[in-house]
Amino acid sequence: MKLKYIYHGLACSILLIAASCSLVKDPLDTYSDVTEGVNEEGVQVVFKDKAAVLSHLTTLYNQMRDRQEHWYLDLLLIAESHADNAYAGTTGAEVVPFETNSIEGSNSVINRDWNRYMEDVARANRLINNVDSVVDNTFSPAEREQIKSEGKIFRAMVLFDMVRLWGDIPVITKEAGDITSETIGEVYDDYFPAQNTEEEAYKQIEKDLTEALVSAPENNPANKTLFTKSVARALLAKIYAEKPLRDYAKVVRYADELDADGFDLVADFSDLFGMNAANTDAKARNTKESILEAQFVSGNGNWVTWMLGRDLTNYNNNFTWAKWITPSRNLIKAFQDEGDQERFAESVVYYQTSWSNYYPASNYPFMFKTRSAYNNIIKFRYADVLLLKAEALIMGGSPNLSAAADIIDRIRERAGLAKLTNAVRSNKDAMLTALLKERRLELAFEGQRWFDLVRLDQVEDVMNTVYAKDSGRKGLVYPFNQTSYRLPIPQAVIDQNPKLIQNPGY
């Protein structure tokens, strides 16, 4: 018997055992009767026809809706609680280390995330590598290219999350062949790959996105759940702000292309995260500011909300235990010092609880941007890219502080705040400080803060002094240093693949 399926079964068994105490909801299997089978000639194929390809593409899209643990919940834990925006929230042994900077390779959260991301990459590779071989006269070349482009955008999005977390990662772009006694030497490296450098990972992301721009679907203002050209442009703006590929001129270019695609700030900030007047549905979907979002409706709700606070459509559901990602006193003070009432009201809410881990139970704050089972989760939004453009104008080779200040002022004016002063507008260091503050307040609890600190080399300065500025935060177990910019590779993964090298400091 070919060992490919034995290996897959063993790998799935390992993943299921590891996830038995995790937050897995509605896990999806890569293999199915639809995507595996034989054609009319009895030859084994991956996709029997166009319908099978479209079914697998739907599987990719379903990752955004059904498996938000790794790309949303855990990413928030890292970006907010591992930074100064939030505390861990619960006393759970696997969550508190993100607050105290004591994450180890044995941590079950990062192990879940690594495995989930690798599964996502495998699903994308399956689509990208097999579309062209499908025998179906109804399947046009243009349709095939569009589907491959959607798969490449999805793969680029996954690799971008991974490389920002771990740095050097295996960059896998093909499917492993069958393992037999004759082929084991040939395919062994495909099953147990070495890491690529961080720069190589970014170059693959860049390649996927630039290729996808040719044939990906255009932005659809009525449906922001699709992997479109605009999603590719947003990701390109973000990767060119990162150190390995830093090119601030391209950040500006792709931000401007998003503007040409029709994206803009919504006039009312509450449209992004609010509920309708009856608290029965999201206030708005597919706004002009949303670039990519996951949408949830009655009968297919967003379960992750009860990990973070109350579900306003089911008020007492799962509200008997401490939640993750509790807003920090330092962030609350930042909102108050700025007089930023509008964004604060959309970001933080207070409830009475039965626990008092960080605050009195009678007046306990929660993150508020995912407040019901029917709220959208916005993966990319225009304000983020617009502020990255401001960063590029400040930090680029030919700074344009005035243009950067105008962008920041647009964001501030929507929040009901005064424009930057002339003293700030004329000073590069002051402008960078203003930008970081604006990104913190605008994008709180959207998974950006830690990555902002890493990208701009602010981790040590901000995080090693955070306890002195926030009496409610748990003390650091280890100080932050240059090795803190990457998370540990899961030890279980290293144990399975000896080619993987643990990141320094772990």
CSV table of N, CA and C in Angstrom, one decimal, residues 28-133:
chain,number,residue,atom,x,y,z
A,28,LEU,N,-12.3,20.9,9.5
A,28,LEU,CA,-12.6,20.5,8.1
A,28,LEU,C,-11.5,19.6,7.6
A,29,ASP,N,-11.8,18.6,6.9
A,29,ASP,CA,-10.8,17.6,6.4
A,29,ASP,C,-10.4,18.0,5.0
A,30,THR,N,-9.1,17.9,4.8
A,30,THR,CA,-8.6,18.2,3.4
A,30,THR,C,-9.2,17.3,2.4
A,31,TYR,N,-9.3,16.0,2.7
A,31,TYR,CA,-9.7,15.0,1.8
A,31,TYR,C,-11.2,14.7,1.9
A,32,SER,N,-11.8,14.5,0.7
A,32,SER,CA,-13.2,14.2,0.7
A,32,SER,C,-13.5,13.4,-0.6
A,33,ASP,N,-14.7,12.9,-0.7
A,33,ASP,CA,-15.1,12.1,-1.9
A,33,ASP,C,-15.2,13.1,-3.1
A,34,VAL,N,-15.3,14.4,-2.8
A,34,VAL,CA,-15.5,15.3,-3.9
A,34,VAL,C,-14.1,15.6,-4.5
A,35,THR,N,-13.1,15.8,-3.6
A,35,THR,CA,-11.8,16.2,-4.1
A,35,THR,C,-10.8,15.1,-4.3
A,36,GLU,N,-11.2,13.9,-4.0
A,36,GLU,CA,-10.4,12.7,-4.3
A,36,GLU,C,-11.2,11.7,-5.1
A,37,GLY,N,-10.7,11.0,-6.1
A,37,GLY,CA,-11.4,10.0,-6.8
A,37,GLY,C,-10.8,9.7,-8.1
A,38,VAL,N,-11.5,9.1,-9.0
A,38,VAL,CA,-11.0,8.7,-10.3
A,38,VAL,C,-11.9,9.3,-11.4
A,39,ASN,N,-11.3,9.6,-12.5
A,39,ASN,CA,-12.0,10.1,-13.6
A,39,ASN,C,-12.7,9.0,-14.4
A,40,GLU,N,-13.3,9.3,-15.5
A,40,GLU,CA,-14.1,8.3,-16.3
A,40,GLU,C,-13.3,7.2,-16.8
A,41,GLU,N,-12.0,7.5,-17.0
A,41,GLU,CA,-11.1,6.5,-17.5
A,41,GLU,C,-10.5,5.6,-16.4
A,42,GLY,N,-10.9,5.9,-15.1
A,42,GLY,CA,-10.4,5.1,-14.0
A,42,GLY,C,-9.0,5.6,-13.5
A,43,VAL,N,-8.6,6.7,-13.9
A,43,VAL,CA,-7.3,7.3,-13.5
A,43,VAL,C,-7.5,8.1,-12.2
A,44,GLN,N,-6.7,7.9,-11.2
A,44,GLN,CA,-6.8,8.6,-10.0
A,44,GLN,C,-6.5,10.1,-10.2
A,45,VAL,N,-7.3,11.0,-9.8
A,45,VAL,CA,-7.1,12.4,-9.9
A,45,VAL,C,-7.4,13.1,-8.6
A,46,VAL,N,-6.9,14.3,-8.5
A,46,VAL,CA,-7.2,15.2,-7.3
A,46,VAL,C,-8.6,15.8,-7.5
A,47,PHE,N,-8.9,16.5,-8.6
A,47,PHE,CA,-10.2,17.1,-8.9
A,47,PHE,C,-10.8,16.4,-10.1
A,48,LYS,N,-11.9,15.9,-10.0
A,48,LYS,CA,-12.6,15.2,-11.1
A,48,LYS,C,-13.0,16.1,-12.2
A,49,ASP,N,-13.5,17.3,-11.8
A,49,ASP,CA,-14.0,18.3,-12.7
A,49,ASP,C,-14.1,19.7,-12.1
A,50,LYS,N,-14.6,20.6,-12.8
A,50,LYS,CA,-14.7,22.0,-12.4
A,50,LYS,C,-15.5,22.1,-11.1
A,51,ALA,N,-16.5,21.3,-10.9
A,51,ALA,CA,-17.3,21.4,-9.7
A,51,ALA,C,-16.5,21.0,-8.5
A,52,ALA,N,-15.6,20.0,-8.6
A,52,ALA,CA,-14.7,19.6,-7.5
A,52,ALA,C,-13.7,20.7,-7.2
A,53,VAL,N,-13.2,21.4,-8.2
A,53,VAL,CA,-12.3,22.6,-7.9
A,53,VAL,C,-13.1,23.6,-7.2
A,54,LEU,N,-14.3,24.0,-7.6
A,54,LEU,CA,-15.0,25.0,-6.9
A,54,LEU,C,-15.4,24.6,-5.5
A,55,SER,N,-15.6,23.4,-5.3
A,55,SER,CA,-15.8,22.9,-3.9
A,55,SER,C,-14.6,23.1,-3.0
A,56,HIS,N,-13.4,22.8,-3.6
A,56,HIS,CA,-12.2,23.0,-2.8
A,56,HIS,C,-11.9,24.5,-2.6
A,57,LEU,N,-12.2,25.3,-3.6
A,57,LEU,CA,-12.1,26.8,-3.4
A,57,LEU,C,-13.0,27.2,-2.2
A,58,THR,N,-14.2,26.7,-2.2
A,58,THR,CA,-15.1,27.0,-1.1
A,58,THR,C,-14.5,26.6,0.3
A,59,THR,N,-13.8,25.5,0.3
A,59,THR,CA,-13.1,25.1,1.5
A,59,THR,C,-12.1,26.2,2.0
A,60,LEU,N,-11.4,26.8,1.0
A,60,LEU,CA,-10.5,27.8,1.4
A,60,LEU,C,-11.2,29.0,2.0
A,61,TYR,N,-12.3,29.4,1.4
A,61,TYR,CA,-13.1,30.5,1.9
A,61,TYR,C,-13.7,30.2,3.3
A,62,ASN,N,-14.0,29.0,3.5
A,62,ASN,CA,-14.6,28.6,4.7
A,62,ASN,C,-13.6,28.7,5.9
A,63,GLN,N,-12.3,28.7,5.6
A,63,GLN,CA,-11.3,28.8,6.7
A,63,GLN,C,-11.5,30.2,7.4
A,64,MET,N,-11.9,31.2,6.6
A,64,MET,CA,-12.1,32.5,7.2
A,64,MET,C,-13.3,32.5,8.1
A,65,ARG,N,-14.3,31.7,7.8
A,65,ARG,CA,-15.5,31.8,8.5
A,65,ARG,C,-15.5,30.8,9.7
A,66,ASP,N,-15.0,29.6,9.4
A,66,ASP,CA,-15.2,28.5,10.4
A,66,ASP,C,-14.0,28.2,11.3
A,67,ARG,N,-12.8,28.7,10.9
A,67,ARG,CA,-11.6,28.3,11.7
A,67,ARG,C,-10.9,29.6,12.1
A,68,GLN,N,-11.6,30.4,12.9
A,68,GLN,CA,-11.0,31.7,13.2
A,68,GLN,C,-10.1,31.6,14.5
A,69,GLU,N,-9.9,30.4,15.0
A,69,GLU,CA,-9.0,30.3,16.2
A,69,GLU,C,-7.6,30.9,15.9
A,70,HIS,N,-7.0,30.4,14.8
A,70,HIS,CA,-5.6,30.8,14.6
A,70,HIS,C,-5.4,32.1,14.0
A,71,TRP,N,-6.2,32.4,13.0
A,71,TRP,CA,-6.0,33.7,12.3
A,71,TRP,C,-6.6,34.9,12.9
A,72,TYR,N,-7.5,34.7,14.0
A,72,TYR,CA,-8.1,35.8,14.6
A,72,TYR,C,-7.9,35.7,16.1
A,73,LEU,N,-8.5,34.7,16.8
A,73,LEU,CA,-8.4,34.7,18.3
A,73,LEU,C,-7.0,34.6,18.8
A,74,ASP,N,-6.2,33.7,18.3
A,74,ASP,CA,-4.8,33.6,18.8
A,74,ASP,C,-4.0,34.8,18.3
A,75,LEU,N,-4.3,35.3,17.1
A,75,LEU,CA,-3.5,36.4,16.7
A,75,LEU,C,-3.8,37.6,17.5
A,76,LEU,N,-5.0,37.8,18.0
A,76,LEU,CA,-5.3,38.9,19.0
A,76,LEU,C,-4.5,38.7,20.3
A,77,LEU,N,-4.5,37.5,20.7
A,77,LEU,CA,-3.7,37.2,22.0
A,77,LEU,C,-2.3,37.6,21.8
A,78,ILE,N,-1.7,37.3,20.7
A,78,ILE,CA,-0.3,37.7,20.5
A,78,ILE,C,-0.2,39.2,20.3
A,79,ALA,N,-1.0,39.8,19.4
A,79,ALA,CA,-0.8,41.2,19.0
A,79,ALA,C,-1.3,42.2,20.1
A,80,GLU,N,-2.2,41.8,21.0
A,80,GLU,CA,-2.7,42.7,22.0
A,80,GLU,C,-2.2,42.3,23.4
A,81,SER,N,-2.2,41.1,23.8
A,81,SER,CA,-1.8,40.7,25.2
A,81,SER,C,-0.3,40.5,25.3
A,82,HIS,N,0.3,40.2,24.2
A,82,HIS,CA,1.8,40.1,24.2
A,82,HIS,C,2.4,41.5,24.0
A,83,ALA,N,1.6,42.5,23.7
A,83,ALA,CA,1.9,43.9,23.7
A,83,ALA,C,1.3,44.6,24.9
A,84,ASP,N,1.2,45.9,24.8
A,84,ASP,CA,0.7,46.7,26.0
A,84,ASP,C,-0.8,47.0,25.9
A,85,ASN,N,-1.5,46.5,24.9
A,85,ASN,CA,-2.9,46.9,24.8
A,85,ASN,C,-3.8,46.1,25.7
A,86,ALA,N,-3.4,44.9,26.2
A,86,ALA,CA,-4.3,44.0,26.9
A,86,ALA,C,-3.5,43.1,27.9
A,87,TYR,N,-4.2,42.6,28.8
A,87,TYR,CA,-3.7,41.5,29.7
A,87,TYR,C,-4.2,40.2,29.1
A,88,ALA,N,-3.7,39.1,29.6
A,88,ALA,CA,-4.1,37.8,29.0
A,88,ALA,C,-5.6,37.6,29.2
A,89,GLY,N,-6.1,38.0,30.4
A,89,GLY,CA,-7.5,37.9,30.7
A,89,GLY,C,-7.9,36.8,31.6
A,90,THR,N,-7.5,35.6,31.2
A,90,THR,CA,-7.7,34.4,32.0
A,90,THR,C,-6.5,34.0,32.8
A,91,THR,N,-6.6,33.1,33.7
A,91,THR,CA,-5.4,32.6,34.4
A,91,THR,C,-4.9,31.3,33.8
A,92,GLY,N,-5.4,30.9,32.6
A,92,GLY,CA,-4.9,29.7,32.0
A,92,GLY,C,-3.4,29.7,31.7
A,93,ALA,N,-2.8,28.5,32.0
A,93,ALA,CA,-1.4,28.4,31.9
A,93,ALA,C,-0.9,28.6,30.5
A,94,GLU,N,-1.7,28.4,29.5
A,94,GLU,CA,-1.3,28.5,28.1
A,94,GLU,C,-1.5,29.9,27.6
A,95,VAL,N,-2.2,30.8,28.3
A,95,VAL,CA,-2.5,32.1,27.9
A,95,VAL,C,-1.7,33.2,28.6
A,96,VAL,N,-1.5,33.0,29.9
A,96,VAL,CA,-0.8,34.0,30.7
A,96,VAL,C,0.7,34.3,30.2
A,97,PRO,N,1.4,33.3,29.7
A,97,PRO,CA,2.8,33.5,29.2
A,97,PRO,C,2.8,34.6,28.1
A,98,PHE,N,1.8,34.8,27.4
A,98,PHE,CA,1.8,35.9,26.4
A,98,PHE,C,1.8,37.3,27.0
A,99,GLU,N,1.3,37.4,28.2
A,99,GLU,CA,1.4,38.6,29.0
A,99,GLU,C,2.7,38.8,29.7
A,100,THR,N,3.3,37.7,30.2
A,100,THR,CA,4.4,37.8,31.0
A,100,THR,C,5.7,37.5,30.3
A,101,ASN,N,5.6,37.4,29.0
A,101,ASN,CA,6.8,37.1,28.1
A,101,ASN,C,7.5,35.8,28.6
A,102,SER,N,6.8,34.7,28.7
A,102,SER,CA,7.4,33.5,29.1
A,102,SER,C,6.9,32.3,28.3
A,103,ILE,N,6.7,32.6,27.0
A,103,ILE,CA,6.2,31.6,26.0
A,103,ILE,C,7.3,30.6,25.8
A,104,GLU,N,6.9,29.4,25.8
A,104,GLU,CA,7.9,28.3,25.5
A,104,GLU,C,7.4,27.5,24.3
A,105,GLY,N,8.3,26.7,23.7
A,105,GLY,CA,8.0,25.9,22.6
A,105,GLY,C,6.9,24.9,22.8
A,106,SER,N,6.7,24.5,24.1
A,106,SER,CA,5.6,23.6,24.5
A,106,SER,C,4.2,24.2,24.5
A,107,ASN,N,4.1,25.5,24.3
A,107,ASN,CA,2.8,26.2,24.5
A,107,ASN,C,1.8,25.6,23.5
A,108,SER,N,0.6,25.2,23.9
A,108,SER,CA,-0.3,24.6,23.1
A,108,SER,C,-1.0,25.6,22.1
A,109,VAL,N,-1.0,26.9,22.4
A,109,VAL,CA,-1.6,27.8,21.5
A,109,VAL,C,-0.8,28.0,20.3
A,110,ILE,N,0.6,28.1,20.4
A,110,ILE,CA,1.4,28.3,19.2
A,110,ILE,C,1.5,27.0,18.4
A,111,ASN,N,1.4,25.8,19.1
A,111,ASN,CA,1.4,24.5,18.4
A,111,ASN,C,0.1,24.4,17.6
A,112,ARG,N,-1.0,24.8,18.1
A,112,ARG,CA,-2.3,24.8,17.3
A,112,ARG,C,-2.1,25.7,16.1
A,113,ASP,N,-1.6,26.9,16.3
A,113,ASP,CA,-1.5,27.8,15.3
A,113,ASP,C,-0.6,27.4,14.1
A,114,TRP,N,0.6,26.9,14.5
A,114,TRP,CA,1.5,26.4,13.5
A,114,TRP,C,0.8,25.3,12.6
A,115,ASN,N,0.2,24.3,13.3
A,115,ASN,CA,-0.4,23.2,12.5
A,115,ASN,C,-1.6,23.7,11.7
A,116,ARG,N,-2.4,24.6,12.2
A,116,ARG,CA,-3.5,25.2,11.4
A,116,ARG,C,-3.0,25.9,10.2
A,117,TYR,N,-2.0,26.8,10.4
A,117,TYR,CA,-1.4,27.5,9.2
A,117,TYR,C,-0.9,26.5,8.2
A,118,MET,N,-0.2,25.5,8.6
A,118,MET,CA,0.4,24.6,7.7
A,118,MET,C,-0.7,23.8,6.9
A,119,GLU,N,-1.8,23.5,7.6
A,119,GLU,CA,-2.9,22.9,6.9
A,119,GLU,C,-3.5,23.8,5.9
A,120,ASP,N,-3.6,25.1,6.2
A,120,ASP,CA,-4.1,26.1,5.3
A,120,ASP,C,-3.2,26.2,4.0
A,121,VAL,N,-1.9,26.2,4.2
A,121,VAL,CA,-1.0,26.2,3.1
A,121,VAL,C,-1.2,25.0,2.2
A,122,ALA,N,-1.3,23.8,2.9
A,122,ALA,CA,-1.5,22.6,2.1
A,122,ALA,C,-2.8,22.7,1.3
A,123,ARG,N,-3.8,23.2,1.8
A,123,ARG,CA,-5.1,23.4,1.0
A,123,ARG,C,-4.9,24.3,-0.2
A,124,ALA,N,-4.2,25.4,0.1
A,124,ALA,CA,-3.9,26.3,-1.0
A,124,ALA,C,-3.1,25.6,-2.1
A,125,ASN,N,-2.0,24.9,-1.7
A,125,ASN,CA,-1.2,24.2,-2.7
A,125,ASN,C,-2.0,23.2,-3.5
A,126,ARG,N,-2.8,22.5,-2.8
A,126,ARG,CA,-3.7,21.5,-3.5
A,126,ARG,C,-4.4,22.1,-4.7
A,127,LEU,N,-5.0,23.3,-4.4
A,127,LEU,CA,-5.8,24.0,-5.4
A,127,LEU,C,-4.8,24.6,-6.5
A,128,ILE,N,-3.8,25.3,-6.1
A,128,ILE,CA,-2.9,26.0,-7.1
A,128,ILE,C,-2.3,25.0,-8.0
A,129,ASN,N,-1.8,23.8,-7.5
A,129,ASN,CA,-1.0,22.9,-8.3
A,129,ASN,C,-1.8,21.9,-9.1
A,130,ASN,N,-3.1,21.9,-8.9
A,130,ASN,CA,-3.9,20.9,-9.7
A,130,ASN,C,-5.0,21.4,-10.6
A,131,VAL,N,-5.2,22.7,-10.5
A,131,VAL,CA,-6.3,23.3,-11.4
A,131,VAL,C,-6.1,23.0,-12.8
A,132,ASP,N,-4.8,23.2,-13.3
A,132,ASP,CA,-4.6,23.1,-14.7
A,132,ASP,C,-4.7,21.7,-15.3
A,133,SER,N,-4.6,20.7,-14.4
A,133,SER,CA,-4.7,19.3,-14.9
A,133,SER,C,-6.1,18.8,-15.0
